[in-house]
């Protein structure tokens, strides 16, 4: 499988509980490299734009409110099949369904405060990485 990049977000519930290092340790232990990373306070407009695909969903307004409720850490993860690898490390969206040992099983508080976001395809990863990072900020 080819080397890929994927966009990861450590969400406000994770930064609030000082879990950045513990979550990053899981990525690195699984062989993913953090090739870009920055801590941001998203604006409402930025959160709405990033999650625009979910605009019609019933949870959209609450999701945006949650994502601006505190700092996030946005990062680019690189490795073999990074998109799928990261989704495996994160576990299911709803922590109630997340496999033992995954980030969401260990740390998520709810389906909304689920600690991490990861791109769901290579195509979306390219779009999501470009949303947050200039090429010069990504050092493989
Ligand atoms: P994420 O991978 O960041 O993509 C969209 C987010 O919406 C998702 O993780 C969840 O945190 C959040 N969300 C809140 N409610 C729901 C829901 N009912 N179904 C799916 N996602 C939800």
PDB file of C-alpha atoms and ligand atoms in Angstrom:
ATOM      1  CA  UNK A   1       0.000   0.000   0.000  1.00  0.00           C
ATOM      2  CA  UNK A   2       1.211   3.497  -0.827  1.00  0.00           C
ATOM      3  CA  UNK A   3       2.348   6.185   1.566  1.00  0.00           C
ATOM      4  CA  UNK A   4      -0.592   8.543   2.174  1.00  0.00           C
ATOM      5  CA  UNK A   5      -1.441  11.623   4.186  1.00  0.00           C
ATOM      6  CA  UNK A   6      -4.617  12.218   6.171  1.00  0.00           C
ATOM      7  CA  UNK A   7      -6.025  15.163   8.111  1.00  0.00           C
ATOM      8  CA  UNK A   8      -6.549  14.632  11.833  1.00  0.00           C
ATOM      9  CA  UNK A   9      -8.190  16.923  14.381  1.00  0.00           C
ATOM     10  CA  UNK A  10      -7.869  16.563  18.141  1.00  0.00           C
ATOM     11  CA  UNK A  11     -11.203  18.032  19.235  1.00  0.00           C
ATOM     12  CA  UNK A  12     -11.995  20.441  22.109  1.00  0.00           C
ATOM     13  CA  UNK A  13     -12.913  17.623  24.538  1.00  0.00           C
ATOM     14  CA  UNK A  14      -9.398  16.191  24.018  1.00  0.00           C
ATOM     15  CA  UNK A  15      -7.505  19.484  24.418  1.00  0.00           C
ATOM     16  CA  UNK A  16      -9.624  20.378  27.470  1.00  0.00           C
ATOM     17  CA  UNK A  17      -8.545  17.136  29.193  1.00  0.00           C
ATOM     18  CA  UNK A  18      -4.870  17.560  28.158  1.00  0.00           C
ATOM     19  CA  UNK A  19      -4.930  14.396  26.018  1.00  0.00           C
ATOM     20  CA  UNK A  20      -2.866  15.645  23.065  1.00  0.00           C
ATOM     21  CA  UNK A  21       0.209  13.627  23.989  1.00  0.00           C
ATOM     22  CA  UNK A  22      -1.668  10.430  24.825  1.00  0.00           C
ATOM     23  CA  UNK A  23      -3.527  10.501  21.495  1.00  0.00           C
ATOM     24  CA  UNK A  24      -0.395  11.386  19.509  1.00  0.00           C
ATOM     25  CA  UNK A  25       1.388   8.455  21.176  1.00  0.00           C
ATOM     26  CA  UNK A  26      -1.239   6.108  19.712  1.00  0.00           C
ATOM     27  CA  UNK A  27      -0.700   7.506  16.205  1.00  0.00           C
ATOM     28  CA  UNK A  28       3.070   7.156  16.505  1.00  0.00           C
ATOM     29  CA  UNK A  29       2.921   3.678  18.055  1.00  0.00           C
ATOM     30  CA  UNK A  30       0.886   2.565  15.037  1.00  0.00           C
ATOM     31  CA  UNK A  31       3.533   3.872  12.653  1.00  0.00           C
ATOM     32  CA  UNK A  32       1.927   7.134  11.560  1.00  0.00           C
ATOM     33  CA  UNK A  33       4.187  10.199  11.479  1.00  0.00           C
ATOM     34  CA  UNK A  34       2.915  13.650  12.496  1.00  0.00           C
ATOM     35  CA  UNK A  35       4.300  15.679   9.581  1.00  0.00           C
ATOM     36  CA  UNK A  36       2.400  18.905  10.413  1.00  0.00           C
ATOM     37  CA  UNK A  37       0.611  20.106  13.533  1.00  0.00           C
ATOM     38  CA  UNK A  38      -0.837  23.323  14.965  1.00  0.00           C
ATOM     39  CA  UNK A  39      -3.209  24.366  17.736  1.00  0.00           C
ATOM     40  CA  UNK A  40      -6.081  26.626  16.670  1.00  0.00           C
ATOM     41  CA  UNK A  41      -9.220  28.249  18.014  1.00  0.00           C
ATOM     42  CA  UNK A  42     -11.710  27.739  15.177  1.00  0.00           C
ATOM     43  CA  UNK A  43     -14.227  30.460  14.350  1.00  0.00           C
ATOM     44  CA  UNK A  44     -17.875  29.579  13.710  1.00  0.00           C
ATOM     45  CA  UNK A  45     -17.369  30.346  10.011  1.00  0.00           C
ATOM     46  CA  UNK A  46     -14.329  28.048   9.824  1.00  0.00           C
ATOM     47  CA  UNK A  47     -16.119  25.174  11.600  1.00  0.00           C
ATOM     48  CA  UNK A  48     -19.171  25.593   9.341  1.00  0.00           C
ATOM     49  CA  UNK A  49     -16.973  25.552   6.247  1.00  0.00           C
ATOM     50  CA  UNK A  50     -14.943  22.534   7.348  1.00  0.00           C
ATOM     51  CA  UNK A  51     -18.069  20.502   8.149  1.00  0.00           C
ATOM     52  CA  UNK A  52     -20.078  21.912   5.208  1.00  0.00           C
ATOM     53  CA  UNK A  53     -20.884  18.405   3.952  1.00  0.00           C
ATOM     54  CA  UNK A  54     -22.978  17.904   7.136  1.00  0.00           C
ATOM     55  CA  UNK A  55     -24.866  21.224   6.809  1.00  0.00           C
ATOM     56  CA  UNK A  56     -28.269  19.540   6.367  1.00  0.00           C
ATOM     57  CA  UNK A  57     -27.809  17.073   9.235  1.00  0.00           C
ATOM     58  CA  UNK A  58     -29.763  17.537  12.453  1.00  0.00           C
ATOM     59  CA  UNK A  59     -26.553  17.583  14.507  1.00  0.00           C
ATOM     60  CA  UNK A  60     -24.821  20.295  12.422  1.00  0.00           C
ATOM     61  CA  UNK A  61     -25.476  23.299  14.688  1.00  0.00           C
ATOM     62  CA  UNK A  62     -24.459  21.403  17.847  1.00  0.00           C
ATOM     63  CA  UNK A  63     -21.352  20.059  16.072  1.00  0.00           C
ATOM     64  CA  UNK A  64     -20.239  23.571  15.094  1.00  0.00           C
ATOM     65  CA  UNK A  65     -20.905  24.892  18.613  1.00  0.00           C
ATOM     66  CA  UNK A  66     -18.846  22.054  20.071  1.00  0.00           C
ATOM     67  CA  UNK A  67     -15.947  22.508  17.637  1.00  0.00           C
ATOM     68  CA  UNK A  68     -15.564  26.187  18.625  1.00  0.00           C
ATOM     69  CA  UNK A  69     -15.954  25.486  22.373  1.00  0.00           C
ATOM     70  CA  UNK A  70     -12.173  25.292  22.874  1.00  0.00           C
ATOM     71  CA  UNK A  71      -8.884  24.846  21.032  1.00  0.00           C
ATOM     72  CA  UNK A  72      -8.327  22.073  18.516  1.00  0.00           C
ATOM     73  CA  UNK A  73      -5.067  20.571  17.284  1.00  0.00           C
ATOM     74  CA  UNK A  74      -5.045  20.025  13.524  1.00  0.00           C
ATOM     75  CA  UNK A  75      -2.423  17.722  12.100  1.00  0.00           C
ATOM     76  CA  UNK A  76      -1.312  15.828   9.042  1.00  0.00           C
ATOM     77  CA  UNK A  77      -0.519  12.155   9.593  1.00  0.00           C
ATOM     78  CA  UNK A  78       1.618  10.293   7.082  1.00  0.00           C
ATOM     79  CA  UNK A  79       2.193   6.580   6.601  1.00  0.00           C
ATOM     80  CA  UNK A  80       1.275   3.445   4.714  1.00  0.00           C
ATOM     81  CA  UNK A  81      -2.451   3.619   3.981  1.00  0.00           C
ATOM     82  CA  UNK A  82      -2.732   6.502   6.458  1.00  0.00           C
ATOM     83  CA  UNK A  83      -6.426   7.234   5.829  1.00  0.00           C
ATOM     84  CA  UNK A  84      -7.593   3.728   6.740  1.00  0.00           C
ATOM     85  CA  UNK A  85      -4.898   3.276   9.388  1.00  0.00           C
ATOM     86  CA  UNK A  86      -6.019   6.414  11.207  1.00  0.00           C
ATOM     87  CA  UNK A  87      -9.679   5.381  11.070  1.00  0.00           C
ATOM     88  CA  UNK A  88      -8.718   2.096  12.689  1.00  0.00           C
ATOM     89  CA  UNK A  89      -6.754   3.867  15.430  1.00  0.00           C
ATOM     90  CA  UNK A  90      -9.688   6.278  16.058  1.00  0.00           C
ATOM     91  CA  UNK A  91     -12.396   3.606  16.236  1.00  0.00           C
ATOM     92  CA  UNK A  92     -16.093   4.026  15.396  1.00  0.00           C
ATOM     93  CA  UNK A  93     -17.647   7.525  15.398  1.00  0.00           C
ATOM     94  CA  UNK A  94     -19.893   6.559  18.307  1.00  0.00           C
ATOM     95  CA  UNK A  95     -17.639   5.538  21.215  1.00  0.00           C
ATOM     96  CA  UNK A  96     -20.281   3.016  22.284  1.00  0.00           C
ATOM     97  CA  UNK A  97     -19.360   1.076  19.122  1.00  0.00           C
ATOM     98  CA  UNK A  98     -15.591   1.708  19.177  1.00  0.00           C
ATOM     99  CA  UNK A  99     -13.283  -1.308  19.466  1.00  0.00           C
ATOM    100  CA  UNK A 100     -11.227  -1.682  22.653  1.00  0.00           C
ATOM    101  CA  UNK A 101      -7.886   0.121  22.530  1.00  0.00           C
ATOM    102  CA  UNK A 102      -9.039   2.724  19.998  1.00  0.00           C
ATOM    103  CA  UNK A 103      -8.826   6.449  20.765  1.00  0.00           C
ATOM    104  CA  UNK A 104     -12.590   6.837  20.927  1.00  0.00           C
ATOM    105  CA  UNK A 105     -13.083   3.756  23.121  1.00  0.00           C
ATOM    106  CA  UNK A 106     -10.508   5.062  25.589  1.00  0.00           C
ATOM    107  CA  UNK A 107     -11.131   8.795  25.514  1.00  0.00           C
ATOM    108  CA  UNK A 108     -14.359   9.880  23.772  1.00  0.00           C
ATOM    109  CA  UNK A 109     -17.149  11.289  25.930  1.00  0.00           C
ATOM    110  CA  UNK A 110     -20.016  10.997  23.396  1.00  0.00           C
ATOM    111  CA  UNK A 111     -20.728  10.760  19.659  1.00  0.00           C
ATOM    112  CA  UNK A 112     -20.261  14.538  19.498  1.00  0.00           C
ATOM    113  CA  UNK A 113     -17.344  14.921  21.924  1.00  0.00           C
ATOM    114  CA  UNK A 114     -15.554  12.008  20.282  1.00  0.00           C
ATOM    115  CA  UNK A 115     -12.000  13.364  20.701  1.00  0.00           C
ATOM    116  CA  UNK A 116     -10.771  13.032  17.109  1.00  0.00           C
ATOM    117  CA  UNK A 117     -11.688  13.593  13.479  1.00  0.00           C
ATOM    118  CA  UNK A 118      -9.994  11.802  10.594  1.00  0.00           C
ATOM    119  CA  UNK A 119     -10.487  12.093   6.837  1.00  0.00           C
ATOM    120  CA  UNK A 120     -12.715   9.350   5.405  1.00  0.00           C
ATOM    121  CA  UNK A 121     -11.035   9.016   1.972  1.00  0.00           C
ATOM    122  CA  UNK A 122      -7.832  10.002   0.192  1.00  0.00           C
ATOM    123  CA  UNK A 123      -9.822  12.513  -1.892  1.00  0.00           C
ATOM    124  CA  UNK A 124     -11.291  14.208   1.180  1.00  0.00           C
ATOM    125  CA  UNK A 125      -7.914  14.079   2.918  1.00  0.00           C
ATOM    126  CA  UNK A 126      -6.396  16.240   0.178  1.00  0.00           C
ATOM    127  CA  UNK A 127      -9.232  18.773   0.505  1.00  0.00           C
ATOM    128  CA  UNK A 128      -9.136  18.779   4.328  1.00  0.00           C
ATOM    129  CA  UNK A 129      -5.322  19.106   4.483  1.00  0.00           C
ATOM    130  CA  UNK A 130      -5.458  22.069   2.091  1.00  0.00           C
ATOM    131  CA  UNK A 131      -8.166  23.655   4.298  1.00  0.00           C
ATOM    132  CA  UNK A 132      -5.713  23.988   7.211  1.00  0.00           C
ATOM    133  CA  UNK A 133      -2.164  23.776   5.849  1.00  0.00           C
ATOM    134  CA  UNK A 134       0.025  25.368   3.198  1.00  0.00           C
ATOM    135  CA  UNK A 135       2.438  22.959   1.512  1.00  0.00           C
ATOM    136  CA  UNK A 136       5.409  24.644   3.177  1.00  0.00           C
ATOM    137  CA  UNK A 137       4.009  23.722   6.632  1.00  0.00           C
ATOM    138  CA  UNK A 138       4.063  19.973   5.920  1.00  0.00           C
ATOM    139  CA  UNK A 139       7.464  18.386   6.425  1.00  0.00           C
ATOM    140  CA  UNK A 140       7.617  14.675   5.687  1.00  0.00           C
TER     141      UNK A 140
HETATM  142  P1  LIG B   1     -16.359  13.548  12.666  1.00  0.00           P
HETATM  143  O1  LIG B   1     -15.556  12.408  12.152  1.00  0.00           O
HETATM  144  O2  LIG B   1     -15.625  14.759  13.097  1.00  0.00           O
HETATM  145  O3  LIG B   1     -17.416  13.979  11.519  1.00  0.00           O
HETATM  146  C1  LIG B   1     -18.634  14.628  11.840  1.00  0.00           C
HETATM  147  C2  LIG B   1     -18.919  14.635  13.285  1.00  0.00           C
HETATM  148  O4  LIG B   1     -20.251  14.899  13.658  1.00  0.00           O
HETATM  149  C3  LIG B   1     -18.632  13.280  13.876  1.00  0.00           C
HETATM  150  O5  LIG B   1     -17.246  13.039  13.883  1.00  0.00           O
HETATM  151  C4  LIG B   1     -19.303  13.374  15.237  1.00  0.00           C
HETATM  152  O6  LIG B   1     -18.449  13.870  16.236  1.00  0.00           O
HETATM  153  C5  LIG B   1     -20.392  14.432  15.004  1.00  0.00           C
HETATM  154  N1  LIG B   1     -21.736  13.901  15.224  1.00  0.00           N
HETATM  155  C6  LIG B   1     -22.574  14.360  16.170  1.00  0.00           C
HETATM  156  N2  LIG B   1     -23.725  13.667  16.119  1.00  0.00           N
HETATM  157  C7  LIG B   1     -23.589  12.734  15.146  1.00  0.00           C
HETATM  158  C8  LIG B   1     -24.427  11.722  14.613  1.00  0.00           C
HETATM  159  N3  LIG B   1     -25.663  11.507  15.091  1.00  0.00           N
HETATM  160  N4  LIG B   1     -23.957  10.953  13.605  1.00  0.00           N
HETATM  161  C9  LIG B   1     -22.701  11.167  13.086  1.00  0.00           C
HETATM  162  N5  LIG B   1     -21.882  12.123  13.550  1.00  0.00           N
HETATM  163  C10 LIG B   1     -22.312  12.897  14.572  1.00  0.00           C
END
